[in-house]
């Protein structure tokens, strides 16, 4: 029963997301009717998630800020073309991811990483760090910094599409169906990419995964 | 998932750490300022094709209402056009009625008051309409006018000749001026002629036929002096051949019998 619920959550968008999409559509209609200030609500609502996705794909803080801003501006400029056939956040994510993929393809040979600090306010993250530092016995800050770099290296070894799938599913928490809609591919493709990406990450991060 | 010392740390737990990488609050202040500037810039400087794209999007979204509105507008314009045409038509009909029902040569020989008052363009239009529409009654009127006369001209010739009405009018002029003997020889007695011609004249409803011959002649002379001369519609050859002077000169005034010879 519990497993089936988890499976359903990974496959299909949750009812909360649907309610959220309806609320977004109402705001979008206001913007389309000429209420430009209503778009600020959408920016405030989605800026952290969009920046988080772009940041985890580029591993660069400045690039993430610029690309996220460009994604919002593109969405604002073409919001009159949004007809509500998909949810607004799916549409916005698609714009952001396409911009990011284009940026990464252009600057494939030029990669500068500027990582954000891990906020330990999240209890799960704090417990993971606690468990790992206890086992290794190394200084906490040094270990967290090293782990962060290893994670970043492992992510950068993935192809752009695999990295995008992992980012959307594991970090942002989208379902397979939503990822397929955002990346304009089938759900099967999403699953196979996710499986392959996890295998690679598992191999890269083996020292941090005790048997 | 809540890892402790007894529980294995999975890949998902490690990736969860990536979710905790968040920028500082100052980052969002700068982010908001930058995005607002970009948004204002986007509002001010929209590309030239943006309006076009908006128009196409709007049309694509409202195909049915726009199509219905266009059909309605076309229908309205059509109805308005027809109404205007129907209002303008009575004037044309009035001109056609006012124009002489006779064929074009008769109309040009004796310009009616309507023709004198109308401009050249209207006269041409009226004559053209008279040629097209009421040709049959006009021909009948002319042929009856000639057949009733004692001069034995075949009715079909009289009807087909473009200057037959001109001949009739000229003979009427000559009848006023010629001696009584000649008139009797040519036309028969006045009593006979008048008894034959009177019913015809009364039945003719043509306003041109009711004009006095002297007035016709005066109008003809005036007509030649007018710059906008409807005679331009008839060829010069016919006009020269059918001139009154030529017909008058062809008459033999010395003999008792009137000899006419018309040379073409």
Short mmCIF file of C-alpha atoms in Angstrom, two decimals:
data_model
loop_
_atom_site.label_atom_id
_atom_site.label_comp_id
_atom_site.label_asym_id
_atom_site.label_seq_id
_atom_site.Cartn_x
_atom_site.Cartn_y
_atom_site.Cartn_z
CA UNK A 1 0.00 0.00 0.00
CA UNK A 2 2.71 2.40 1.05
CA UNK A 3 4.90 1.34 -1.85
CA UNK A 4 2.09 1.87 -4.33
CA UNK A 5 1.53 5.39 -3.02
CA UNK A 6 5.20 6.17 -3.40
CA UNK A 7 5.16 4.78 -6.91
CA UNK A 8 2.13 6.84 -7.79
CA UNK A 9 3.80 9.95 -6.46
CA UNK A 10 6.84 9.39 -8.59
CA UNK A 11 4.80 8.72 -11.69
CA UNK A 12 1.95 11.19 -11.54
CA UNK A 13 1.74 14.76 -10.34
CA UNK A 14 0.27 15.09 -6.86
CA UNK A 15 -3.14 16.72 -6.23
CA UNK A 16 -1.37 19.55 -4.43
CA UNK A 17 0.51 20.30 -7.63
CA UNK A 18 -2.76 20.43 -9.54
CA UNK A 19 -4.23 22.92 -7.08
CA UNK A 20 -1.05 24.89 -7.33
CA UNK A 21 -1.30 24.86 -11.13
CA UNK A 22 -4.86 26.20 -10.98
CA UNK A 23 -3.78 29.04 -8.71
CA UNK A 24 -0.91 29.85 -11.04
CA UNK A 25 -3.24 29.91 -14.02
CA UNK A 26 -5.40 32.52 -12.31
CA UNK A 27 -2.36 34.72 -11.79
CA UNK A 28 -1.27 34.17 -15.38
CA UNK A 29 -4.68 35.30 -16.59
CA UNK A 30 -4.26 38.49 -14.57
CA UNK A 31 -0.90 39.14 -16.22
CA UNK A 32 -2.38 38.43 -19.63
CA UNK A 33 -5.13 40.92 -18.86
CA UNK A 34 -2.50 43.61 -18.29
CA UNK A 35 -1.73 43.33 -14.58
CA UNK A 36 2.05 43.26 -14.93
CA UNK A 37 2.60 43.44 -11.18
CA UNK A 38 0.90 40.08 -10.76
CA UNK A 39 3.89 38.46 -12.43
CA UNK A 40 5.99 39.41 -9.37
CA UNK A 41 3.99 36.90 -7.36
CA UNK A 42 5.03 34.17 -9.75
CA UNK A 43 8.64 35.29 -9.54
CA UNK A 44 8.60 35.27 -5.76
CA UNK A 45 6.95 31.86 -5.70
CA UNK A 46 9.26 30.06 -8.10
CA UNK A 47 12.56 31.93 -7.96
CA UNK A 48 14.20 29.57 -5.42
CA UNK A 49 13.19 26.45 -7.26
CA UNK A 50 14.25 27.77 -10.64
CA UNK A 51 17.55 29.04 -9.32
CA UNK A 52 18.06 25.72 -7.50
CA UNK A 53 17.54 23.70 -10.66
CA UNK A 54 19.80 25.87 -12.76
CA UNK A 55 22.42 25.95 -10.02
CA UNK A 56 22.49 22.15 -9.71
CA UNK A 57 22.86 21.87 -13.47
CA UNK A 58 25.59 24.48 -13.85
CA UNK A 59 27.25 24.39 -10.40
CA UNK A 60 27.80 28.11 -10.74
CA UNK A 61 26.03 30.70 -8.64
CA UNK A 62 26.32 33.64 -11.05
CA UNK A 63 25.31 31.63 -14.07
CA UNK A 64 22.35 30.28 -12.14
CA UNK A 65 21.19 33.79 -11.25
CA UNK A 66 21.53 35.06 -14.82
CA UNK A 67 19.87 32.07 -16.41
CA UNK A 68 17.02 32.07 -13.93
CA UNK A 69 16.42 35.77 -14.52
CA UNK A 70 16.47 35.23 -18.27
CA UNK A 71 13.98 32.41 -17.88
CA UNK A 72 11.59 34.64 -15.96
CA UNK A 73 11.96 37.44 -18.50
CA UNK A 74 11.32 35.06 -21.39
CA UNK A 75 8.26 33.75 -19.62
CA UNK A 76 7.06 37.30 -19.03
CA UNK A 77 7.61 38.30 -22.64
CA UNK A 78 5.74 35.33 -24.02
CA UNK A 79 3.11 34.90 -21.36
CA UNK A 80 0.40 35.91 -23.83
CA UNK A 81 1.18 32.67 -25.66
CA UNK A 82 0.59 30.57 -22.54
CA UNK A 83 -2.81 28.94 -23.01
CA UNK A 84 -2.95 26.81 -19.87
CA UNK A 85 -2.62 23.46 -21.60
CA UNK A 86 0.18 22.63 -19.15
CA UNK A 87 0.82 23.98 -15.69
CA UNK A 88 2.70 27.25 -15.41
CA UNK A 89 5.59 25.79 -13.47
CA UNK A 90 6.06 23.06 -16.11
CA UNK A 91 6.14 25.77 -18.76
CA UNK A 92 8.52 27.90 -16.72
CA UNK A 93 10.78 24.93 -15.98
CA UNK A 94 10.94 24.09 -19.65
CA UNK A 95 12.03 27.62 -20.46
CA UNK A 96 14.65 27.57 -17.73
CA UNK A 97 15.99 24.14 -18.64
CA UNK A 98 16.16 24.91 -22.34
CA UNK A 99 18.07 28.11 -21.58
CA UNK A 100 20.40 26.22 -19.29
CA UNK A 101 20.99 23.41 -21.77
CA UNK A 102 21.75 25.95 -24.47
CA UNK A 103 24.16 27.73 -22.12
CA UNK A 104 25.90 24.52 -21.13
CA UNK A 105 26.31 23.43 -24.74
CA UNK A 106 27.81 26.77 -25.67
CA UNK A 107 30.23 26.76 -22.72
CA UNK A 108 31.06 23.11 -22.62
CA UNK A 109 34.79 23.77 -22.40
CA UNK A 110 34.51 26.62 -19.94
CA UNK A 111 33.31 25.58 -16.49
CA UNK A 112 33.73 27.66 -13.39
CA UNK A 113 32.25 26.30 -10.21
CA UNK A 114 31.13 28.52 -7.39
CA UNK A 115 29.28 26.50 -4.80
CA UNK A 116 26.84 27.66 -2.21
CA UNK A 117 27.21 26.63 1.38
CA UNK A 118 25.04 23.75 2.57
CA UNK A 119 22.36 25.06 4.88
CA UNK A 120 22.01 22.66 7.76
CA UNK A 121 18.58 23.93 8.69
CA UNK A 122 17.15 20.96 6.83
CA UNK A 123 17.01 18.22 9.54
CA UNK A 124 17.61 15.35 7.13
CA UNK A 125 20.71 17.00 5.69
CA UNK A 126 21.98 17.72 9.17
CA UNK A 127 21.57 14.11 10.23
CA UNK A 128 23.34 12.83 7.11
CA UNK A 129 26.27 15.09 7.77
CA UNK A 130 26.31 14.13 11.43
CA UNK A 131 26.34 10.44 10.59
CA UNK A 132 29.11 10.76 8.05
CA UNK A 133 31.35 12.95 10.21
CA UNK A 134 30.92 10.65 13.16
CA UNK A 135 32.08 7.71 11.08
CA UNK A 136 35.03 9.38 9.46
CA UNK A 137 36.11 11.34 12.48
CA UNK A 138 37.36 14.23 10.36
CA UNK A 139 36.53 17.89 11.07
CA UNK A 140 32.93 18.69 10.21
CA UNK A 141 33.42 21.74 8.00
CA UNK A 142 36.25 20.14 6.07
CA UNK A 143 34.24 16.98 5.53
CA UNK A 144 31.17 18.88 4.34
CA UNK A 145 33.28 20.90 1.91
CA UNK A 146 34.93 17.77 0.56
CA UNK A 147 31.61 15.95 0.24
CA UNK A 148 30.09 18.88 -1.57
CA UNK A 149 32.92 18.97 -4.10
CA UNK A 150 32.67 15.21 -4.64
CA UNK A 151 28.95 15.47 -5.23
CA UNK A 152 29.49 18.32 -7.65
CA UNK A 153 32.18 16.42 -9.54
CA UNK A 154 29.95 13.36 -9.80
CA UNK A 155 27.10 15.45 -11.15
CA UNK A 156 29.33 17.15 -13.67
CA UNK A 157 30.46 13.78 -14.99
CA UNK A 158 26.93 13.03 -16.04
CA UNK A 159 25.72 14.10 -19.44
CA UNK A 160 23.51 17.18 -19.58
CA UNK A 161 20.31 15.20 -20.03
CA UNK A 162 21.14 12.73 -17.23
CA UNK A 163 22.09 15.56 -14.94
CA UNK A 164 18.82 17.30 -15.68
CA UNK A 165 16.79 14.19 -14.89
CA UNK A 166 18.60 13.63 -11.61
CA UNK A 167 18.22 17.26 -10.65
CA UNK A 168 14.52 17.34 -11.38
CA UNK A 169 13.72 14.02 -9.72
CA UNK A 170 16.06 13.76 -6.73
CA UNK A 171 16.62 17.39 -5.87
CA UNK A 172 13.48 19.18 -6.96
CA UNK A 173 11.11 16.26 -6.41
CA UNK A 174 9.22 16.25 -9.71
CA UNK A 175 7.42 13.10 -10.83
CA UNK A 176 8.42 11.10 -13.89
CA UNK A 177 5.44 12.46 -15.73
CA UNK A 178 6.30 16.05 -14.93
CA UNK A 179 9.92 15.53 -15.93
CA UNK A 180 8.76 14.04 -19.22
CA UNK A 181 6.58 17.08 -19.81
CA UNK A 182 9.39 19.48 -18.92
CA UNK A 183 12.01 17.72 -21.01
CA UNK A 184 9.60 16.92 -23.84
CA UNK A 185 10.36 13.21 -23.85
CA UNK A 186 8.61 10.01 -22.84
CA UNK A 187 8.27 8.72 -19.30
CA UNK A 188 10.27 5.63 -20.29
CA UNK A 189 13.13 7.81 -21.40
CA UNK A 190 13.02 9.60 -18.07
CA UNK A 191 13.18 6.32 -16.19
CA UNK A 192 16.03 4.91 -18.20
CA UNK A 193 18.02 8.12 -17.88
CA UNK A 194 17.39 8.19 -14.16
CA UNK A 195 18.48 4.59 -13.74
CA UNK A 196 21.65 5.10 -15.73
CA UNK A 197 22.50 8.34 -13.94
CA UNK A 198 22.07 6.73 -10.53
CA UNK A 199 24.38 3.90 -11.48
CA UNK A 200 27.08 6.37 -12.43
CA UNK A 201 26.61 8.43 -9.29
CA UNK A 202 26.68 5.31 -7.16
CA UNK A 203 30.01 4.40 -8.63
CA UNK A 204 31.42 7.89 -8.18
CA UNK A 205 30.24 8.33 -4.61
CA UNK A 206 31.05 4.80 -3.44
CA UNK A 207 33.46 5.95 -0.67
CA UNK A 208 30.61 7.87 0.98
CA UNK A 209 28.15 5.04 0.79
CA UNK A 210 29.02 2.48 3.43
CA UNK A 211 28.14 -1.11 2.56
CA UNK B 1 14.64 9.08 5.45
CA UNK B 2 16.31 9.52 8.76
CA UNK B 3 19.82 8.15 8.82
CA UNK B 4 21.44 7.13 12.05
CA UNK B 5 24.57 5.20 12.86
CA UNK B 6 22.74 1.91 12.38
CA UNK B 7 21.14 2.84 9.06
CA UNK B 8 22.83 2.83 5.70
CA UNK B 9 23.31 6.19 3.93
CA UNK B 10 21.99 5.95 0.42
CA UNK B 11 22.64 7.87 -2.75
CA UNK B 12 19.36 9.70 -2.28
CA UNK B 13 20.55 10.93 1.11
CA UNK B 14 23.68 12.34 -0.43
CA UNK B 15 21.75 14.02 -3.19
CA UNK B 16 19.52 15.47 -0.52
CA UNK B 17 22.51 17.52 0.55
CA UNK B 18 22.45 19.22 -2.85
CA UNK B 19 18.98 20.42 -2.07
CA UNK B 20 20.33 22.12 1.02
CA UNK B 21 22.75 24.23 -1.00
CA UNK B 22 20.94 27.50 -0.89
CA UNK B 23 22.13 31.02 -1.50
CA UNK B 24 22.34 33.62 1.23
CA UNK B 25 19.48 36.13 1.75
CA UNK B 26 21.58 38.91 0.17
CA UNK B 27 21.59 36.94 -3.04
CA UNK B 28 17.83 37.33 -3.36
CA UNK B 29 17.97 41.08 -2.87
CA UNK B 30 20.33 41.44 -5.80
CA UNK B 31 18.35 38.87 -7.77
CA UNK B 32 15.12 40.81 -7.33
CA UNK B 33 16.75 44.11 -8.30
CA UNK B 34 18.30 42.60 -11.43
CA UNK B 35 15.16 40.87 -12.56
CA UNK B 36 13.11 44.03 -12.07
CA UNK B 37 15.53 45.99 -14.22
CA UNK B 38 15.40 43.32 -16.91
CA UNK B 39 11.64 43.24 -16.73
CA UNK B 40 11.37 46.99 -17.20
CA UNK B 41 13.82 46.81 -20.07
CA UNK B 42 11.74 44.08 -21.68
CA UNK B 43 8.58 46.16 -21.32
CA UNK B 44 10.16 49.27 -22.82
CA UNK B 45 12.00 47.65 -25.71
CA UNK B 46 9.76 45.07 -27.20
CA UNK B 47 10.82 43.67 -30.58
CA UNK B 48 8.97 44.85 -33.67
CA UNK B 49 7.55 41.40 -34.36
CA UNK B 50 6.10 41.14 -30.88
CA UNK B 51 2.97 43.01 -31.89
CA UNK B 52 2.64 40.83 -34.96
CA UNK B 53 3.01 37.68 -32.89
CA UNK B 54 0.42 38.98 -30.45
CA UNK B 55 -1.95 39.67 -33.30
CA UNK B 56 -1.55 36.20 -34.75
CA UNK B 57 -1.97 34.65 -31.33
CA UNK B 58 -5.10 36.67 -30.74
CA UNK B 59 -6.50 35.71 -34.13
CA UNK B 60 -5.64 32.07 -33.55
CA UNK B 61 -7.43 32.15 -30.24
CA UNK B 62 -10.51 33.96 -31.53
CA UNK B 63 -10.91 32.43 -34.97
CA UNK B 64 -14.63 31.83 -34.73
CA UNK B 65 -15.69 35.25 -33.37
CA UNK B 66 -13.42 37.05 -35.83
CA UNK B 67 -14.73 35.03 -38.74
CA UNK B 68 -18.31 35.69 -37.72
CA UNK B 69 -17.59 39.40 -37.31
CA UNK B 70 -15.95 39.54 -40.73
CA UNK B 71 -18.93 37.80 -42.34
CA UNK B 72 -21.30 40.16 -40.58
CA UNK B 73 -19.31 43.19 -41.71
CA UNK B 74 -19.26 41.96 -45.30
CA UNK B 75 -22.99 41.38 -45.20
CA UNK B 76 -23.59 44.85 -43.81
CA UNK B 77 -21.38 46.45 -46.46
CA UNK B 78 -23.21 44.51 -49.14
CA UNK B 79 -26.60 45.58 -47.85
CA UNK B 80 -25.46 49.19 -47.64
CA UNK B 81 -24.14 49.03 -51.19
CA UNK B 82 -27.38 47.58 -52.47
CA UNK B 83 -29.40 50.21 -50.64
CA UNK B 84 -27.27 52.97 -52.17
CA UNK B 85 -27.66 51.42 -55.59
CA UNK B 86 -31.40 51.24 -55.21
CA UNK B 87 -31.57 54.87 -54.12
CA UNK B 88 -29.48 55.95 -57.12
CA UNK B 89 -31.45 53.89 -59.62
CA UNK B 90 -34.61 56.10 -59.74
CA UNK B 91 -32.51 59.01 -61.06
CA UNK B 92 -31.22 56.86 -63.86
CA UNK B 93 -34.69 55.64 -64.64
CA UNK B 94 -35.94 59.21 -64.60
CA UNK B 95 -33.29 60.22 -67.07
CA UNK B 96 -34.17 57.32 -69.29
CA UNK B 97 -37.80 58.26 -69.24
CA UNK B 98 -37.08 61.90 -69.83
CA UNK B 99 -34.80 61.09 -72.72
CA UNK B 100 -36.47 60.83 -76.14
CA UNK B 101 -37.64 57.33 -76.92
CA UNK B 102 -36.58 57.78 -80.56
CA UNK B 103 -33.30 56.35 -81.82
CA UNK B 104 -30.10 58.28 -81.55
CA UNK B 105 -30.22 60.23 -84.88
CA UNK B 106 -33.58 61.70 -84.04
CA UNK B 107 -32.37 62.64 -80.64
CA UNK B 108 -29.32 64.39 -82.02
CA UNK B 109 -31.18 66.21 -84.74
CA UNK B 110 -33.66 67.87 -82.40
CA UNK B 111 -32.18 68.32 -78.98
CA UNK B 112 -34.82 68.22 -76.35
CA UNK B 113 -34.94 70.64 -73.45
CA UNK B 114 -33.72 67.82 -71.29
CA UNK B 115 -30.67 67.45 -73.51
CA UNK B 116 -29.98 71.14 -73.49
CA UNK B 117 -30.14 71.28 -69.76
CA UNK B 118 -28.07 68.18 -69.21
CA UNK B 119 -24.34 68.10 -69.55
CA UNK B 120 -22.69 66.26 -72.43
CA UNK B 121 -21.90 63.27 -70.31
CA UNK B 122 -25.47 62.87 -69.14
CA UNK B 123 -26.75 63.25 -72.67
CA UNK B 124 -24.47 60.51 -73.85
CA UNK B 125 -25.63 58.31 -71.01
CA UNK B 126 -29.25 59.04 -71.69
CA UNK B 127 -28.91 58.35 -75.41
CA UNK B 128 -27.04 55.16 -74.74
CA UNK B 129 -29.77 54.00 -72.40
CA UNK B 130 -32.45 54.99 -74.86
CA UNK B 131 -30.69 52.94 -77.52
CA UNK B 132 -30.53 49.91 -75.31
CA UNK B 133 -33.83 49.82 -73.48
CA UNK B 134 -36.85 51.21 -75.36
CA UNK B 135 -35.68 50.60 -78.91
CA UNK B 136 -38.83 48.82 -79.98
CA UNK B 137 -41.41 51.51 -79.06
CA UNK B 138 -39.23 54.24 -80.55
CA UNK B 139 -38.93 52.41 -83.82
CA UNK B 140 -42.66 51.83 -83.86
CA UNK B 141 -43.34 55.51 -83.29
CA UNK B 142 -41.03 56.59 -86.11
CA UNK B 143 -42.31 54.02 -88.54
CA UNK B 144 -45.90 54.93 -87.83
CA UNK B 145 -45.01 58.58 -88.38
CA UNK B 146 -43.64 57.80 -91.81
CA UNK B 147 -45.99 55.11 -92.98
CA UNK B 148 -48.92 57.35 -92.44
CA UNK B 149 -47.37 59.96 -94.73
CA UNK B 150 -48.29 59.89 -98.43
CA UNK B 151 -44.67 59.55 -99.49
CA UNK B 152 -44.42 55.92 -100.35
CA UNK B 153 -41.43 54.73 -98.44
CA UNK B 154 -41.30 51.13 -97.42
CA UNK B 155 -41.83 50.90 -93.67
CA UNK B 156 -38.74 48.79 -93.13
CA UNK B 157 -36.56 51.27 -95.02
CA UNK B 158 -38.00 54.13 -93.08
CA UNK B 159 -37.40 52.32 -89.87
CA UNK B 160 -33.87 51.30 -90.77
CA UNK B 161 -32.72 54.63 -92.17
CA UNK B 162 -30.91 56.62 -89.54
CA UNK B 163 -32.05 59.94 -90.98
CA UNK B 164 -35.60 58.98 -91.88
CA UNK B 165 -36.97 61.15 -89.16
CA UNK B 166 -34.84 63.95 -90.46
CA UNK B 167 -36.43 63.55 -93.88
CA UNK B 168 -39.86 63.67 -92.37
CA UNK B 169 -39.09 66.85 -90.55
CA UNK B 170 -37.57 68.41 -93.67
CA UNK B 171 -40.61 67.58 -95.71
CA UNK B 172 -42.73 69.19 -93.04
CA UNK B 173 -40.64 72.33 -93.32
CA UNK B 174 -40.91 72.28 -97.09
CA UNK B 175 -44.64 71.89 -96.90
CA UNK B 176 -44.89 75.18 -95.04
CA UNK B 177 -42.84 77.07 -97.61
CA UNK B 178 -43.77 75.43 -100.96
CA UNK B 179 -46.62 76.61 -103.11
CA UNK B 180 -49.97 75.01 -102.67
CA UNK B 181 -49.80 73.29 -106.10
CA UNK B 182 -46.54 71.63 -105.37
CA UNK B 183 -47.71 70.60 -101.99
CA UNK B 184 -50.79 69.10 -103.48
CA UNK B 185 -48.73 67.23 -106.03
CA UNK B 186 -46.40 65.79 -103.50
CA UNK B 187 -48.46 65.33 -100.42
CA UNK B 188 -51.93 65.34 -101.87
CA UNK B 189 -54.47 67.75 -100.57
CA UNK B 190 -53.98 69.36 -97.21
CA UNK B 191 -57.21 67.95 -96.04
CA UNK B 192 -56.19 64.43 -96.90
CA UNK B 193 -52.79 64.86 -95.35
CA UNK B 194 -54.13 66.40 -92.23
CA UNK B 195 -56.77 63.75 -91.79
CA UNK B 196 -54.11 61.10 -92.12
CA UNK B 197 -51.44 62.83 -90.08
CA UNK B 198 -53.58 64.21 -87.28
CA UNK B 199 -54.33 60.89 -85.58
CA UNK B 200 -50.69 59.98 -85.81
CA UNK B 201 -49.61 63.25 -84.28
CA UNK B 202 -52.11 62.90 -81.52
CA UNK B 203 -51.05 59.40 -80.71
CA UNK B 204 -47.38 60.24 -80.62
CA UNK B 205 -46.39 60.69 -77.05
CA UNK B 206 -42.86 61.68 -77.93
CA UNK B 207 -42.21 65.18 -76.62
CA UNK B 208 -39.80 65.77 -79.51
CA UNK B 209 -42.53 65.16 -82.04
CA UNK B 210 -44.72 67.75 -80.40
CA UNK B 211 -42.14 70.49 -80.78
CA UNK B 212 -42.93 73.16 -83.34
CA UNK B 213 -40.88 72.74 -86.58
CA UNK B 214 -39.68 76.31 -86.44
CA UNK B 215 -38.52 75.75 -82.93
CA UNK B 216 -36.82 72.59 -84.07
CA UNK B 217 -34.93 74.48 -86.71
CA UNK B 218 -33.89 77.13 -84.23
CA UNK B 219 -32.80 74.50 -81.81
CA UNK B 220 -30.88 72.76 -84.57
CA UNK B 221 -29.02 75.95 -85.40
CA UNK B 222 -28.32 76.57 -81.76
CA UNK B 223 -27.23 73.02 -81.40
CA UNK B 224 -24.54 73.40 -84.02
CA UNK B 225 -23.18 76.42 -82.17
CA UNK B 226 -23.06 74.68 -78.83
CA UNK B 227 -19.65 73.29 -77.83
CA UNK B 228 -21.02 70.09 -76.34
CA UNK B 229 -22.70 68.83 -79.44
CA UNK B 230 -24.39 65.46 -79.25
CA UNK B 231 -24.01 65.18 -83.00
CA UNK B 232 -20.53 63.96 -82.35
CA UNK B 233 -22.06 60.56 -81.88
CA UNK B 234 -23.04 60.39 -85.55
CA UNK B 235 -20.43 60.16 -88.22
CA UNK B 236 -19.65 63.26 -90.25
CA UNK B 237 -20.37 61.43 -93.46
CA UNK B 238 -24.01 60.81 -92.56
CA UNK B 239 -24.39 64.33 -91.28
CA UNK B 240 -23.04 65.88 -94.50
CA UNK B 241 -25.15 63.61 -96.68
CA UNK B 242 -28.33 64.30 -94.80
CA UNK B 243 -27.93 68.04 -94.52
CA UNK B 244 -31.07 70.05 -95.11
CA UNK B 245 -29.48 72.21 -97.77
CA UNK B 246 -28.54 69.23 -99.91
CA UNK B 247 -32.05 67.90 -99.79
CA UNK B 248 -33.49 71.33 -100.54
CA UNK B 249 -31.16 71.85 -103.50
CA UNK B 250 -32.04 68.46 -104.90
CA UNK B 251 -35.64 69.59 -105.38
CA UNK B 252 -36.57 70.83 -108.83
CA UNK B 253 -38.41 74.11 -108.18
CA UNK B 254 -39.06 74.95 -111.89
CA UNK B 255 -41.22 72.10 -112.87
CA UNK B 256 -44.71 71.35 -111.77
CA UNK B 257 -43.69 67.99 -110.44
CA UNK B 258 -41.47 67.79 -107.46
CA UNK B 259 -38.41 65.67 -108.23
CA UNK B 260 -36.31 64.55 -105.42
CA UNK B 261 -32.89 63.06 -105.79
CA UNK B 262 -30.82 62.16 -102.89
CA UNK B 263 -27.23 61.34 -103.70
CA UNK B 264 -25.10 59.31 -101.41
#
